PDB file of C-alpha atoms in Angstrom:
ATOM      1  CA  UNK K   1       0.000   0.000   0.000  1.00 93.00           C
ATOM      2  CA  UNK K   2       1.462   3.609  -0.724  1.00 96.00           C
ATOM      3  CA  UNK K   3       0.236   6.672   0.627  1.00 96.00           C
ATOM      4  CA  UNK K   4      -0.502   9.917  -1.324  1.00 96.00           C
ATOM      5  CA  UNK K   5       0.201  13.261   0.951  1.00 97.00           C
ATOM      6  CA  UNK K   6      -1.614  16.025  -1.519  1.00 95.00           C
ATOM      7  CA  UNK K   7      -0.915  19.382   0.349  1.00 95.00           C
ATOM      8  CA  UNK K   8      -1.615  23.001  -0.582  1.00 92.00           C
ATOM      9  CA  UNK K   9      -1.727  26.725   0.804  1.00 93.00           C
ATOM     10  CA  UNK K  10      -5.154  27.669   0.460  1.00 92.00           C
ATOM     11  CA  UNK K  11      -5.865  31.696   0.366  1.00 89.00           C
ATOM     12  CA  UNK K  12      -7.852  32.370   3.005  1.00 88.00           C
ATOM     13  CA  UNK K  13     -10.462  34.004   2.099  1.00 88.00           C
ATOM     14  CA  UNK K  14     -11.743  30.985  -0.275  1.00 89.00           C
ATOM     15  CA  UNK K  15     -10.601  28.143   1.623  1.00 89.00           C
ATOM     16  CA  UNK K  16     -14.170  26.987   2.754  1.00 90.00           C
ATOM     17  CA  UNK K  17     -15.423  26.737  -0.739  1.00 91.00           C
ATOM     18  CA  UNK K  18     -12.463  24.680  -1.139  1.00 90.00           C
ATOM     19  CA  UNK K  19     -12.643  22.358   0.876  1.00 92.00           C
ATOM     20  CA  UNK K  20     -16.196  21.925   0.094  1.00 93.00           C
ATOM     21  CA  UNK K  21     -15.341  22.009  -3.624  1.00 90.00           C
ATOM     22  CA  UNK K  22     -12.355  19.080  -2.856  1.00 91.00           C
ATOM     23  CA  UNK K  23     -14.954  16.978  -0.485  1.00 94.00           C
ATOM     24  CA  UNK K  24     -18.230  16.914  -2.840  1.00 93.00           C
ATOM     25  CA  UNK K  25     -16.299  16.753  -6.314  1.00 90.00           C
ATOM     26  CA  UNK K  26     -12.656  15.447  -5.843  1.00 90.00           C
ATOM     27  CA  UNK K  27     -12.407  12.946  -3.499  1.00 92.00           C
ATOM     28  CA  UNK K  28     -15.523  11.059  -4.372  1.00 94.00           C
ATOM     29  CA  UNK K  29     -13.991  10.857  -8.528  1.00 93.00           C
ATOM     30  CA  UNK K  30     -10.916   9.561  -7.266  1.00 94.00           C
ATOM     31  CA  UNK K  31     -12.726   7.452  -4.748  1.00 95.00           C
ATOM     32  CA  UNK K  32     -13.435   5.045  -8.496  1.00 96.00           C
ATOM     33  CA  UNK K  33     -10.315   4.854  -9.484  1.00 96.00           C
ATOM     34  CA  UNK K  34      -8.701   1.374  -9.912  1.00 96.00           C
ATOM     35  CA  UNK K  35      -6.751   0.803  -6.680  1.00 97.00           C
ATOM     36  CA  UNK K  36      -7.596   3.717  -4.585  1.00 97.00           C
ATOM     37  CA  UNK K  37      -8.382   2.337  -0.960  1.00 96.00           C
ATOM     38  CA  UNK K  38      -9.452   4.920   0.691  1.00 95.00           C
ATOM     39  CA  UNK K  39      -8.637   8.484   1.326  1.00 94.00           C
ATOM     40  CA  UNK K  40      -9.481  11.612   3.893  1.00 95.00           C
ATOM     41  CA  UNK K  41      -9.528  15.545   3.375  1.00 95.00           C
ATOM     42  CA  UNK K  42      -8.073  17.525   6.685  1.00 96.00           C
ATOM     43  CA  UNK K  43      -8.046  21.249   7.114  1.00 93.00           C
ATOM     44  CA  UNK K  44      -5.206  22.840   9.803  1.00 91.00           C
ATOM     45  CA  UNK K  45      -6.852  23.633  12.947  1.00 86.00           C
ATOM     46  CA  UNK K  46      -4.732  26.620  13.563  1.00 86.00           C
ATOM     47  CA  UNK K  47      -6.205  30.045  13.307  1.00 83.00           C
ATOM     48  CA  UNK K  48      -3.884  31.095  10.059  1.00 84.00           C
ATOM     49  CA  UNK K  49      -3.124  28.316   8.911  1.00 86.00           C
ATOM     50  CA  UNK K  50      -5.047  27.546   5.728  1.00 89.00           C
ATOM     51  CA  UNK K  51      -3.386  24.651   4.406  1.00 91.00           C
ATOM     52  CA  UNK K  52      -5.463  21.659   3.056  1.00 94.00           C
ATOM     53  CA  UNK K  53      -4.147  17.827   3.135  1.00 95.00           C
ATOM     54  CA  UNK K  54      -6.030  14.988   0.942  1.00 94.00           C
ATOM     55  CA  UNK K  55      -4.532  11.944   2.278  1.00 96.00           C
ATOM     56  CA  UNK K  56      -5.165   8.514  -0.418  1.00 96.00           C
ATOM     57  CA  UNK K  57      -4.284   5.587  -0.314  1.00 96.00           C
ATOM     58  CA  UNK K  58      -3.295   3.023  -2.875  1.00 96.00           C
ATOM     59  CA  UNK K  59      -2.856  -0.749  -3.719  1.00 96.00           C
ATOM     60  CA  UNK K  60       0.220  -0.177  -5.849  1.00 96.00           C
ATOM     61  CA  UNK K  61       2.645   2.350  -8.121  1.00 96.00           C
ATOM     62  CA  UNK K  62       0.445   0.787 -10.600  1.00 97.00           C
ATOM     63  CA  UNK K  63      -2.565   2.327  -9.741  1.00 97.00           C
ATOM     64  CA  UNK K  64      -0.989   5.358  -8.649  1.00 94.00           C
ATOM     65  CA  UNK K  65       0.661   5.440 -12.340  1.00 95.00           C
ATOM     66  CA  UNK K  66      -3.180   5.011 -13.979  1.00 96.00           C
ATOM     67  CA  UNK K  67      -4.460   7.686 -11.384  1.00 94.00           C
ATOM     68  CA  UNK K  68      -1.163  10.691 -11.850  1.00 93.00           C
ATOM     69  CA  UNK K  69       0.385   9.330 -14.402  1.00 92.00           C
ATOM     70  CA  UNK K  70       4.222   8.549 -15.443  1.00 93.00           C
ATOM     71  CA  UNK K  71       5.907  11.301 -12.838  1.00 91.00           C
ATOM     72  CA  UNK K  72       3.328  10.707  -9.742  1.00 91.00           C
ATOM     73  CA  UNK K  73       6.362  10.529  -7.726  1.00 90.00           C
ATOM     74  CA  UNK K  74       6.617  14.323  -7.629  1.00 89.00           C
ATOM     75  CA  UNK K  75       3.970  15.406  -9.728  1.00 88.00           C
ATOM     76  CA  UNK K  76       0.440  16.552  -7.696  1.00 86.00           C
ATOM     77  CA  UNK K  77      -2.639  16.404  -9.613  1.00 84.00           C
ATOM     78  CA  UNK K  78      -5.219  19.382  -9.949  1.00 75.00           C
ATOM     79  CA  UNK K  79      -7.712  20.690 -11.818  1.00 73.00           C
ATOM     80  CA  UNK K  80      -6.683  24.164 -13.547  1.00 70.00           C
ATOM     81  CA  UNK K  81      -9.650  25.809 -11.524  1.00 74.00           C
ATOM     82  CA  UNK K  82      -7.696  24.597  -8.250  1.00 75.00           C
ATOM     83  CA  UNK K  83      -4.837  27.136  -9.057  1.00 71.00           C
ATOM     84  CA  UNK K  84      -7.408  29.909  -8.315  1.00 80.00           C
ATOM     85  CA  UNK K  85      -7.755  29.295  -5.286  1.00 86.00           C
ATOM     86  CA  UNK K  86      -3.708  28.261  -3.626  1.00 84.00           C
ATOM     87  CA  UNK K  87      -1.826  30.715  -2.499  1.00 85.00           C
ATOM     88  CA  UNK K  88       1.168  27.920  -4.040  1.00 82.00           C
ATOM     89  CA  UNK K  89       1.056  24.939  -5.939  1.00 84.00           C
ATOM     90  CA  UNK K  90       0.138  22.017  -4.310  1.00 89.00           C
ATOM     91  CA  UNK K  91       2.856  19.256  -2.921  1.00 93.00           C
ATOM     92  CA  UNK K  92       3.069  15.037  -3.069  1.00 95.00           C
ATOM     93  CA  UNK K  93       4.872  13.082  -1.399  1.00 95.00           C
ATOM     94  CA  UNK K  94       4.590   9.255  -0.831  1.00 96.00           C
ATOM     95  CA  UNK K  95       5.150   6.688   2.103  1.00 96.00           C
ATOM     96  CA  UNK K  96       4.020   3.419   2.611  1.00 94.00           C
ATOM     97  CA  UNK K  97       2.276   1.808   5.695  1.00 84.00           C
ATOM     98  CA  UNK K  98       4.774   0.762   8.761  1.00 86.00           C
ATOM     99  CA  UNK K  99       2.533   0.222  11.226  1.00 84.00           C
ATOM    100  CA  UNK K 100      -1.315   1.134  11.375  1.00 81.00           C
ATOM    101  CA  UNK K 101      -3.631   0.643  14.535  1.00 88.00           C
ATOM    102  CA  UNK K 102      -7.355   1.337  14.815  1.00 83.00           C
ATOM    103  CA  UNK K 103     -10.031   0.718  17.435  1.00 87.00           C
ATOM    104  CA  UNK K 104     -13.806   0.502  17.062  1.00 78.00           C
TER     105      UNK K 104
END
């Protein structure tokens, strides 16, 4: 499994329709990709911080090759509409699963 980090600096005054943007139209279309396993959306909690993480994850580089293509290694994927509203481009950056514990 290999995890997908997407980060970006979100201006602040449009980061709410961001994130709503990223929750009802982004994550659900890569939620059919082949591979994809799962994935969250977190906001900073500090008061001016406005950046935005989508955290994926992924069977395989395959997968992650059909979902971002040839350089998904260091290439993020966005929409040209996205741009509009980062203060910077958006980061990636990869890691797979060393340990993982959850409770009920």
């Amino acid at each position: 499994m290999i995890v997908r980090i997407w980060e970006a600096q979100v201006s602040p005054r449009r980061i709410e329709q961001f994130c709503a943007e990223l929750a009802a139209e982004v994550l659900p279309t890569i939620a059919e990709r082949e591979g994809f396993l799962g994935g969250e959306l977190l906001r900073a909690l500090v008061d001016g911080d406005h950046r935005v993480r989508m955290i994926t994850r992924w069977r395989d580089e395959d997968a992650l090759r059909a979902y971002a293509g040839p350089m998904w290694r260091i290439r993020p994927v966005w929409a040209e509409g996205e741009l509009n509203f980062l203060d910077h481009p958006p980061t990636v950056s990869h890691f797979t699963s060393f340990a993982r514990v959850e409770q009920d």
